[in-house]
mmCIF file of C-alpha atoms and ligand atoms in Angstrom:
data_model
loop_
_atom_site.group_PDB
_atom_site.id
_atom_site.type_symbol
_atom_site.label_atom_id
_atom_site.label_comp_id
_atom_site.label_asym_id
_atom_site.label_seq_id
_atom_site.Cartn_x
_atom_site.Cartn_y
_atom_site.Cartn_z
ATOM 1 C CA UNK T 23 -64.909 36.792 21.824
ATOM 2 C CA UNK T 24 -66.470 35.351 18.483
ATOM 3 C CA UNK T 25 -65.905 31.678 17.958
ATOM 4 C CA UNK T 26 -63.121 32.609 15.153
ATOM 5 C CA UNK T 27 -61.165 34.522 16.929
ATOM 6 C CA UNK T 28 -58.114 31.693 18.259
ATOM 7 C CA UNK T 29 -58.032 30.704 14.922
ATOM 8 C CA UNK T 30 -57.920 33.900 13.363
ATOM 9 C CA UNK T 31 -55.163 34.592 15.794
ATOM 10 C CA UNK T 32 -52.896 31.672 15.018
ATOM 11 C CA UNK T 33 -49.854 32.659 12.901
ATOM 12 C CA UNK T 34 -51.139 31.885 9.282
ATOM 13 C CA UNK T 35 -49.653 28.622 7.806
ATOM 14 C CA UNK T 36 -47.263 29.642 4.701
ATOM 15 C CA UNK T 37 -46.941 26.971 2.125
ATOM 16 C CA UNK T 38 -43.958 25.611 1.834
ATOM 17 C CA UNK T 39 -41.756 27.393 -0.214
ATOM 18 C CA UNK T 40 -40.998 26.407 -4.099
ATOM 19 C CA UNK T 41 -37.478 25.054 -3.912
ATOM 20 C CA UNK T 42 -35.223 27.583 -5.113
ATOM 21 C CA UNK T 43 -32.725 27.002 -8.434
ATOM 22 C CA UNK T 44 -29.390 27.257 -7.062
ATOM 23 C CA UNK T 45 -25.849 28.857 -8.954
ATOM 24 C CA UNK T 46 -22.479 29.726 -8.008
ATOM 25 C CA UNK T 47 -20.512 32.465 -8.912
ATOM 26 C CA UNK T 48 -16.737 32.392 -8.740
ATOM 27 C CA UNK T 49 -15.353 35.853 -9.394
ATOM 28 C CA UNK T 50 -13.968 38.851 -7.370
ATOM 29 C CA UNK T 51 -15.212 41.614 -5.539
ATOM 30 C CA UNK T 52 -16.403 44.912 -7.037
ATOM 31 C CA UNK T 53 -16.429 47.672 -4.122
ATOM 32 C CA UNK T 54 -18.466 49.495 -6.471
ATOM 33 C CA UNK T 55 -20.583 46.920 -6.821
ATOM 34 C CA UNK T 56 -21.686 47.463 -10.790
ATOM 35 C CA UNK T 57 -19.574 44.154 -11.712
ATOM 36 C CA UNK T 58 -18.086 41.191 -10.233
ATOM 37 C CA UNK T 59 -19.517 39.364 -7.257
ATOM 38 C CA UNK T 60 -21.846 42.009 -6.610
ATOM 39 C CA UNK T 61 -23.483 41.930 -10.098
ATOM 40 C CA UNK T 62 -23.623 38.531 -10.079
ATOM 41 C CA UNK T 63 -25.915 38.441 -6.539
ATOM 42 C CA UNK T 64 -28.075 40.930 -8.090
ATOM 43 C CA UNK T 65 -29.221 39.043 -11.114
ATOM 44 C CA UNK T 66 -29.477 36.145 -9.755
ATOM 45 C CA UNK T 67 -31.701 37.331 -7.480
ATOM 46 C CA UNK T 68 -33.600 39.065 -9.950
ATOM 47 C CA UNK T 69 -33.921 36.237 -12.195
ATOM 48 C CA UNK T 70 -35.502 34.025 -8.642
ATOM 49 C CA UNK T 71 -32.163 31.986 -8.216
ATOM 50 C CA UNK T 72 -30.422 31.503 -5.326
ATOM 51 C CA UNK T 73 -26.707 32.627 -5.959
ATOM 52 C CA UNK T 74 -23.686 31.224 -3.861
ATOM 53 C CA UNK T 75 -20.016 32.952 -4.181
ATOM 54 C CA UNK T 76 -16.061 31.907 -4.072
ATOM 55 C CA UNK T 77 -14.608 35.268 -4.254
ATOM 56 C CA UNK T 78 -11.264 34.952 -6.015
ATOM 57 C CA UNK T 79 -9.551 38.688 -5.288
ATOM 58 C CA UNK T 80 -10.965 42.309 -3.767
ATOM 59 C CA UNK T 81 -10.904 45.266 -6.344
ATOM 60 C CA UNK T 82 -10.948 48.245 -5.101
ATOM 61 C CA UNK T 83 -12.584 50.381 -7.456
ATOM 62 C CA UNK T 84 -15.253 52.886 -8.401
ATOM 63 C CA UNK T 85 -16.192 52.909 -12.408
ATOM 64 C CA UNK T 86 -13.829 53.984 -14.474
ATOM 65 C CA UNK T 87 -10.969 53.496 -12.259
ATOM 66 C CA UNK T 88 -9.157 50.346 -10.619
ATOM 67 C CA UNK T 89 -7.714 51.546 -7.280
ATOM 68 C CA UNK T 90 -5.874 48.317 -6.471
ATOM 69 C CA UNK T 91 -6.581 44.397 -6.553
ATOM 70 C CA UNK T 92 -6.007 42.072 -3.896
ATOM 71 C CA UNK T 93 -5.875 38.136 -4.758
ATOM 72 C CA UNK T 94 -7.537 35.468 -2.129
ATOM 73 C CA UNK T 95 -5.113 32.950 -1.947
ATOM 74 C CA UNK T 96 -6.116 29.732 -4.183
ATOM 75 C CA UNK T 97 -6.089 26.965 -1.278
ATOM 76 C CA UNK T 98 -9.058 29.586 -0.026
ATOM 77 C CA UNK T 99 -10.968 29.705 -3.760
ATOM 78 C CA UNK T 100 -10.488 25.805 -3.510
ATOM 79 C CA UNK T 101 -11.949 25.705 0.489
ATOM 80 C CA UNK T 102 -14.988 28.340 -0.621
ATOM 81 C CA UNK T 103 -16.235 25.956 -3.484
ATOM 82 C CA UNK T 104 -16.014 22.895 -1.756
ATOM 83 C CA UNK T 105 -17.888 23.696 1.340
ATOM 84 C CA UNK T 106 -20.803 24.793 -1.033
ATOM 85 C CA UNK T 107 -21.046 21.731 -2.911
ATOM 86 C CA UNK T 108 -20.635 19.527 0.276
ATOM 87 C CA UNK T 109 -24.108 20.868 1.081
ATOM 88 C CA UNK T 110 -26.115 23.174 -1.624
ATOM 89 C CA UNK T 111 -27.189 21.247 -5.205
ATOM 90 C CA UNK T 112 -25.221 23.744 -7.547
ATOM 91 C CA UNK T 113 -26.944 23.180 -10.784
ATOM 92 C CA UNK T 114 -25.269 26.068 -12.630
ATOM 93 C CA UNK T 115 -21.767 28.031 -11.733
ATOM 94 C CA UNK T 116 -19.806 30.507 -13.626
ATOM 95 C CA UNK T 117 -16.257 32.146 -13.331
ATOM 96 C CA UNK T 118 -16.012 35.990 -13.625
ATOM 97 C CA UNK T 119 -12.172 37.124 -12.687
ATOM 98 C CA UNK T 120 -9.982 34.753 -11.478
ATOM 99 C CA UNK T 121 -6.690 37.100 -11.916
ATOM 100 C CA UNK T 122 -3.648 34.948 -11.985
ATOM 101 C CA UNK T 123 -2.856 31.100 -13.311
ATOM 102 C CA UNK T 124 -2.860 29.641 -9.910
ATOM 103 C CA UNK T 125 -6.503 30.548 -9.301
ATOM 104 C CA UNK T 126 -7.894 29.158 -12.418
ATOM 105 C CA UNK T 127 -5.735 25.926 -11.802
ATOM 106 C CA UNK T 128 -7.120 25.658 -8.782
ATOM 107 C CA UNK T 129 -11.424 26.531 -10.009
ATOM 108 C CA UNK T 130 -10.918 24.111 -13.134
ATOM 109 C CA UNK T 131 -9.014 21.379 -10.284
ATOM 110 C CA UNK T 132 -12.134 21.003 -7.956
ATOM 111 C CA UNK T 133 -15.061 21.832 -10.708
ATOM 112 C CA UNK T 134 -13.547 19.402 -13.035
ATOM 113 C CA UNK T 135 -15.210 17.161 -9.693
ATOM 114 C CA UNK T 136 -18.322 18.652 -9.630
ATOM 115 C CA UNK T 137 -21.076 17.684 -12.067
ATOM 116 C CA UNK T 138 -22.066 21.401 -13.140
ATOM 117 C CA UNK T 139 -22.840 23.321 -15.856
ATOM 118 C CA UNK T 140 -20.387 26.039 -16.254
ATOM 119 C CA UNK T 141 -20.321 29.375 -17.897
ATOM 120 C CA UNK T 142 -16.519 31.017 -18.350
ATOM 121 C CA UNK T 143 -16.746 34.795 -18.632
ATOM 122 C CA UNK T 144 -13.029 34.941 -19.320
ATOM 123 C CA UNK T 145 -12.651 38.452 -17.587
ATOM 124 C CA UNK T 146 -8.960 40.033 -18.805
ATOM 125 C CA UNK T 147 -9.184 44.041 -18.741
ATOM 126 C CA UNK T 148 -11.740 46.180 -16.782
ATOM 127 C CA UNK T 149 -13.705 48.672 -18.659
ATOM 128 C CA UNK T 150 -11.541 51.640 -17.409
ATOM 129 C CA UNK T 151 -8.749 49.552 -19.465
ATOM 130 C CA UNK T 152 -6.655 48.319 -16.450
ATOM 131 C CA UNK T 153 -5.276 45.570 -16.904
ATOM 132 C CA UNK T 154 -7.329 42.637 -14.307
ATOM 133 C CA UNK T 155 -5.942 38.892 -15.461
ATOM 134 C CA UNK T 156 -2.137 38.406 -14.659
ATOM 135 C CA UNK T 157 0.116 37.851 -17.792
ATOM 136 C CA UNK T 158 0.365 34.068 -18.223
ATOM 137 C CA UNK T 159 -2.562 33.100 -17.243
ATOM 138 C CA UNK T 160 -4.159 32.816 -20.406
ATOM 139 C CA UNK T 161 -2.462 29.577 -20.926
ATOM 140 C CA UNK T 162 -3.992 27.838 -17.869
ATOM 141 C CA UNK T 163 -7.813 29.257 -19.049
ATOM 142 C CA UNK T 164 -6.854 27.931 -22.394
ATOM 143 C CA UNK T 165 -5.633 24.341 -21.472
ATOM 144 C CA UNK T 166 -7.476 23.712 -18.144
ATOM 145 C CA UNK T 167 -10.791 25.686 -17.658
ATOM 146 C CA UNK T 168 -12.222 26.303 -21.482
ATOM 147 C CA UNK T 169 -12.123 22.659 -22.165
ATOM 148 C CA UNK T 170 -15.276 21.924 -19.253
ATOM 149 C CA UNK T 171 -17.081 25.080 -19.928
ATOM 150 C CA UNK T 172 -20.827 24.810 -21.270
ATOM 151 C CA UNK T 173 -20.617 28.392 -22.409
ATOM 152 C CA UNK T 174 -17.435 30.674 -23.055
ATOM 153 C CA UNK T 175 -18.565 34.602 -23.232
ATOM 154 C CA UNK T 176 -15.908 36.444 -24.601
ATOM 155 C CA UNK T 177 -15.990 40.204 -25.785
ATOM 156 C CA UNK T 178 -14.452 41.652 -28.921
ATOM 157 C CA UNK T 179 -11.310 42.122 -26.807
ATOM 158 C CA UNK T 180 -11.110 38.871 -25.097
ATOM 159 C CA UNK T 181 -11.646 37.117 -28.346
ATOM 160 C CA UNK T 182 -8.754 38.820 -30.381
ATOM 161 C CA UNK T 183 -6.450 38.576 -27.502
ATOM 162 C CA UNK T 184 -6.925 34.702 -27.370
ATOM 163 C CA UNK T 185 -6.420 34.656 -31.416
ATOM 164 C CA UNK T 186 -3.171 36.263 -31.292
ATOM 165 C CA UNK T 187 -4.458 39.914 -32.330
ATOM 166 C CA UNK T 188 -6.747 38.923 -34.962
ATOM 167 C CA UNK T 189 -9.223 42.176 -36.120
ATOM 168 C CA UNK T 190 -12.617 41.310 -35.203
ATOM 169 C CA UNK T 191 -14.486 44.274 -37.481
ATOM 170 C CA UNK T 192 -17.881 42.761 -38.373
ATOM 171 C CA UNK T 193 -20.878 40.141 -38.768
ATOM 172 C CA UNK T 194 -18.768 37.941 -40.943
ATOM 173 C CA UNK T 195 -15.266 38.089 -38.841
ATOM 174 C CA UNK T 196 -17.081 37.376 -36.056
ATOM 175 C CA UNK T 197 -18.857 34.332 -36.582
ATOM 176 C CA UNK T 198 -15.143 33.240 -38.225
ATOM 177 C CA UNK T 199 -13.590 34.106 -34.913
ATOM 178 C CA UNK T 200 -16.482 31.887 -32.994
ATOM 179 C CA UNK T 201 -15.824 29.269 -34.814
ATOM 180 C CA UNK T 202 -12.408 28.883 -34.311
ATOM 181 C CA UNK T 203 -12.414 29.510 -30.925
ATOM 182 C CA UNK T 204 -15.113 26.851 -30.824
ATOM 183 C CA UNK T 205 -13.361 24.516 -32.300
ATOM 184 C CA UNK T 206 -9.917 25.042 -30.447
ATOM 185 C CA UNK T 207 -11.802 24.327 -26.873
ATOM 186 C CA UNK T 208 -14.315 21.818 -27.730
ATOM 187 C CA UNK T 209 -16.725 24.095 -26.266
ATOM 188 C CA UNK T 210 -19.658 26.574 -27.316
ATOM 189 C CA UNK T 211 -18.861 30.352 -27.342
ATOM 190 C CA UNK T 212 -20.882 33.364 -27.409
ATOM 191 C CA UNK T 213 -18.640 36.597 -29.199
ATOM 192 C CA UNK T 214 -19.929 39.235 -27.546
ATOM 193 C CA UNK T 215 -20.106 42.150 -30.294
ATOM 194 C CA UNK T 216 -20.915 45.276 -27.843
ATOM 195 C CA UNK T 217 -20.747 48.501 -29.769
ATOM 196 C CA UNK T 218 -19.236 47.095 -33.142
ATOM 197 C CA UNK T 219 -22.536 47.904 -34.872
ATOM 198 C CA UNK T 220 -23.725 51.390 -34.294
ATOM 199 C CA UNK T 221 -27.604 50.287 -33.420
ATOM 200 C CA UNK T 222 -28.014 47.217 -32.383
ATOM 201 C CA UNK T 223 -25.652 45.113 -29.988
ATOM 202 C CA UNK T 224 -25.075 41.388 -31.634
ATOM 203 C CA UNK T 225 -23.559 38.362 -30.356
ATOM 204 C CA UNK T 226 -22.359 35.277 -31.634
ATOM 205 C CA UNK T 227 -23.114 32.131 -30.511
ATOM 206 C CA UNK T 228 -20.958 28.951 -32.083
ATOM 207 C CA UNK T 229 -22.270 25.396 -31.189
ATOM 208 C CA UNK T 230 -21.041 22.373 -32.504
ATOM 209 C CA UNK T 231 -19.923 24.450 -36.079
ATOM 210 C CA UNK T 232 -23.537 25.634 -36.152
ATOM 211 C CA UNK T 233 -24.012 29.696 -35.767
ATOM 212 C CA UNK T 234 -26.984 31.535 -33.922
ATOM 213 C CA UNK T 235 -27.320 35.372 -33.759
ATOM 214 C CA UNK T 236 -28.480 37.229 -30.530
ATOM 215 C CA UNK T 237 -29.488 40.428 -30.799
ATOM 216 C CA UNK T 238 -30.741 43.419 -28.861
ATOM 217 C CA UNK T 239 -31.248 47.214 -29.488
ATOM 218 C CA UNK T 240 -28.044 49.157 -28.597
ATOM 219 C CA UNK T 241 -28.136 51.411 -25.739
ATOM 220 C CA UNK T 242 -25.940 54.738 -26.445
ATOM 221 C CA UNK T 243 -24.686 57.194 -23.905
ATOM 222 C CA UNK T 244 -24.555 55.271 -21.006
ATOM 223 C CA UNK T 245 -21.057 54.307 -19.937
ATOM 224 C CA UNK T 246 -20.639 52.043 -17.307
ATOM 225 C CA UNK T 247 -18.770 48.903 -16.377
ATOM 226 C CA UNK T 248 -20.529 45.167 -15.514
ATOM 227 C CA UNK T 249 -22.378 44.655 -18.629
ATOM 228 C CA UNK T 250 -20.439 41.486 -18.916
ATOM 229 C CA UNK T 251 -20.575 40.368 -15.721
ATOM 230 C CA UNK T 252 -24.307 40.633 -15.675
ATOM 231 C CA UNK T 253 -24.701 38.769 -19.132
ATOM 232 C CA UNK T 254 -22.884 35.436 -17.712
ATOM 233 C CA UNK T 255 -24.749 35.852 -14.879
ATOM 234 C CA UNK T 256 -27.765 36.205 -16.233
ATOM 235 C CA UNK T 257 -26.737 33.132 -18.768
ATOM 236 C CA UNK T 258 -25.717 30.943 -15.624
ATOM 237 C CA UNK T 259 -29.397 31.632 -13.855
ATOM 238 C CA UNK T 260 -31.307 30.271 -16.887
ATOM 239 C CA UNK T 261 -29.218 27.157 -16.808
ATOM 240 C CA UNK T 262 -29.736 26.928 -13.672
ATOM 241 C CA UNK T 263 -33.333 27.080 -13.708
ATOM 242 C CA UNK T 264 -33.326 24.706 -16.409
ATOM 243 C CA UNK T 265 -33.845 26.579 -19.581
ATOM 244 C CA UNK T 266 -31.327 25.521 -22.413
ATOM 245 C CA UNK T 267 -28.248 27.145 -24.068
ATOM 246 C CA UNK T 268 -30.139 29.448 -26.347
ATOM 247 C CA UNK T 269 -32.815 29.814 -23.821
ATOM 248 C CA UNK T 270 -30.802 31.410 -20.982
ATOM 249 C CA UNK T 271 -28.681 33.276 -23.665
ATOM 250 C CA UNK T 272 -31.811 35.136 -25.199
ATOM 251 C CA UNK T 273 -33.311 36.002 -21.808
ATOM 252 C CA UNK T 274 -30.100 36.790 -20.836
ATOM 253 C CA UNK T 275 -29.678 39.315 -23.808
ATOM 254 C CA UNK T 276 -32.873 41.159 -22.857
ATOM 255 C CA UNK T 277 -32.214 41.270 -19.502
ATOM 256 C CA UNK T 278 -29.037 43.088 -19.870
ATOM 257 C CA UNK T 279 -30.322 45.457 -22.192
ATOM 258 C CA UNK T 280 -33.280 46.323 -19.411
ATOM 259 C CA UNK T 281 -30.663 46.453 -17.049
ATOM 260 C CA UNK T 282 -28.654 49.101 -19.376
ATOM 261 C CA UNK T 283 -31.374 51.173 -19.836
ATOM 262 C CA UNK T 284 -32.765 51.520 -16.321
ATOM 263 C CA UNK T 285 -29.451 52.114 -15.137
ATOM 264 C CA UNK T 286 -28.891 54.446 -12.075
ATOM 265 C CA UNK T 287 -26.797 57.596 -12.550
ATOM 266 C CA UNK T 288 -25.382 59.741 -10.017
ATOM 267 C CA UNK T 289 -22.836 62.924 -9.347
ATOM 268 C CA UNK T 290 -19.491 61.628 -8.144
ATOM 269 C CA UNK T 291 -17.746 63.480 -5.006
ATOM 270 C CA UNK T 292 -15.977 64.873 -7.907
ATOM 271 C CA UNK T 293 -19.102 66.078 -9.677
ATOM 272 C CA UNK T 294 -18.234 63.714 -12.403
ATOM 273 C CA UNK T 295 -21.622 62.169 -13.562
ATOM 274 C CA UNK T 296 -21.236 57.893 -12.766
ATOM 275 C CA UNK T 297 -23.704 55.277 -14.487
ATOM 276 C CA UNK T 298 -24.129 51.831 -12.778
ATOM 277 C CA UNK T 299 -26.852 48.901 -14.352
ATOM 278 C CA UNK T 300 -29.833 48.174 -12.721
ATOM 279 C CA UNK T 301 -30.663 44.559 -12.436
ATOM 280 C CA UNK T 302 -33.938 44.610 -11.501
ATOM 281 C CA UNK T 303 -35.236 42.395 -14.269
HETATM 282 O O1 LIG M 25 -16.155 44.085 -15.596
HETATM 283 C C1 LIG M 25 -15.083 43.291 -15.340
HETATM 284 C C2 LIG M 25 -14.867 43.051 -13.874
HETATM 285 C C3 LIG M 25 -15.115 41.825 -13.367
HETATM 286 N N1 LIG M 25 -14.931 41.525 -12.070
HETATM 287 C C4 LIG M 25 -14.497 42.452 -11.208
HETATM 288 C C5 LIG M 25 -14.223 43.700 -11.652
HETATM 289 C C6 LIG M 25 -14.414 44.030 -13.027
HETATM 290 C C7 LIG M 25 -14.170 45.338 -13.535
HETATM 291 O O2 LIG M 25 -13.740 46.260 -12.962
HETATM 292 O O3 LIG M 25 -13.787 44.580 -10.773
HETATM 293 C C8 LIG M 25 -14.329 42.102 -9.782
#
């Protein structure tokens, strides 16, 4: 026995780890797992943050088609954040679907507590088209939630639902539509323009009256559902690690686009072809 060899045989010391960013998602189960909760885990673990969850309601689901939804009750939404901030330092959170006015009372009630940044991805219709947000609820995202957010991430949809209909057709009436939504909640928002533009996919940011575009090659011919999910996810893990606004939103942008294009496809029991992202960053 050589005079190394009880050292060599004592379990190596590991350094101690590099304490991890930590962010909270509150938002509801995907079965499928391409959006929602699920999505949200995923990026932030590819983006090195440690994620948390409050799931708010169960979808069952594959893409394409909502099966049924299933709300947690809100004393429970309330009962999952707080035991997370009683002992994890949340430096980011955001809200995915929330489904009905009693939930969202109940996330902006106990955030309103917390000293957190918060991204609102003010999920209302899946990308199948079913309908996900309860009718009514609008009101409480509108008077309770929107007001604390540090980023609101609304699609083309979202964005002309909240402004009574209003078309939303280009560069122009969508840095209008920003800027009044801006200015209605006190709080920044990013319009996100998907496929209005046929080759590359823009958004909108409005901050404080000022405008900043974001902007990414389009990917066609992939259809899948998550994209937004992902992008507030992605959003809330740079805050979380400390980069600013337009920081996270930029890396954010890119990451979803990677995340697009490496997507996974494969042949439904149906032989229908399905796409899901890829967040492997
Ligand atoms: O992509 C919107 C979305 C968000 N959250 C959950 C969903 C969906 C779409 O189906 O199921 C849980």
């Amino acid at each position: 026995m050589g005079p190394n060899t009880a050292a060599r045989r004592r379990p190596r010391q590991s350094s101690p780890a590099a304490e991890s960013a930590i962010a909270l998602t509150v938002a509801g189960s995907d079965t499928s797992a391409g959006a929602g909760i699920q999505a949200d885990l995923k990026t932030f673990s590819a983006l090195g943050v440690y994620g948390l969850t409050a799931i708010t309601c169960i979808v069952a689901e594959i893409p394409g088609k909502v099966s049924e939804l299933e709300p947690i009750d809100p004393v429970m939404v309330r009962k999952q954040i707080q035991v997370l901030f009683d002992a994890f330092r949340i430096s980011a959170a955001k809200t995915g679907l929330l489904c009905r006015s009693e939930t969202i009372s109940a996330v902006a009630g106990i955030l309103r507590t917390k000293n957190v940044q918060l991204v609102v991805d003010p999920v209302m219709i899946a990308t199948s088209g079913d309908q996900l947000l309860s009718p009514g609820a609008l009101d409480a995202y509108e008077r309770e939630l929107f007001p604390m957010a540090t980023l609101i991430t609304p699609n083309l949809d979202e964005a002309a639902t909240l402004l009574g209909g209003e078309e939303i057709a280009d560069r122009s009436s969508m840095a209008k539509a920003a800027r009044r939504l801006g200015k209605r909640y006190g709080a920044p928002v990013l319009l996100k323009g998907g496929h209005l533009h046929a080759d590359i996919a823009l958004d909108v940011l409005c901050r404080d009256g000022k405008i900043t575009e974001f902007s990414a090659p389009f990917v066609p011919g992939i259809a899948t559902h998550g994209t937004g999910c992902t992008y507030s996810a992605a959003i809330t893990a740079g805050l979380a690690s400390g980069l600013s606004l337009c920081a996270s939103i930029d890396r954010a942008k890119h990451f979803v686009t990677r995340s697009i294009r490496r997507h996974l496809r494969w042949k439904a029991v149906s032989g229908a072809p399905i796409d899901t992202l890829n967040q492997f960053g």
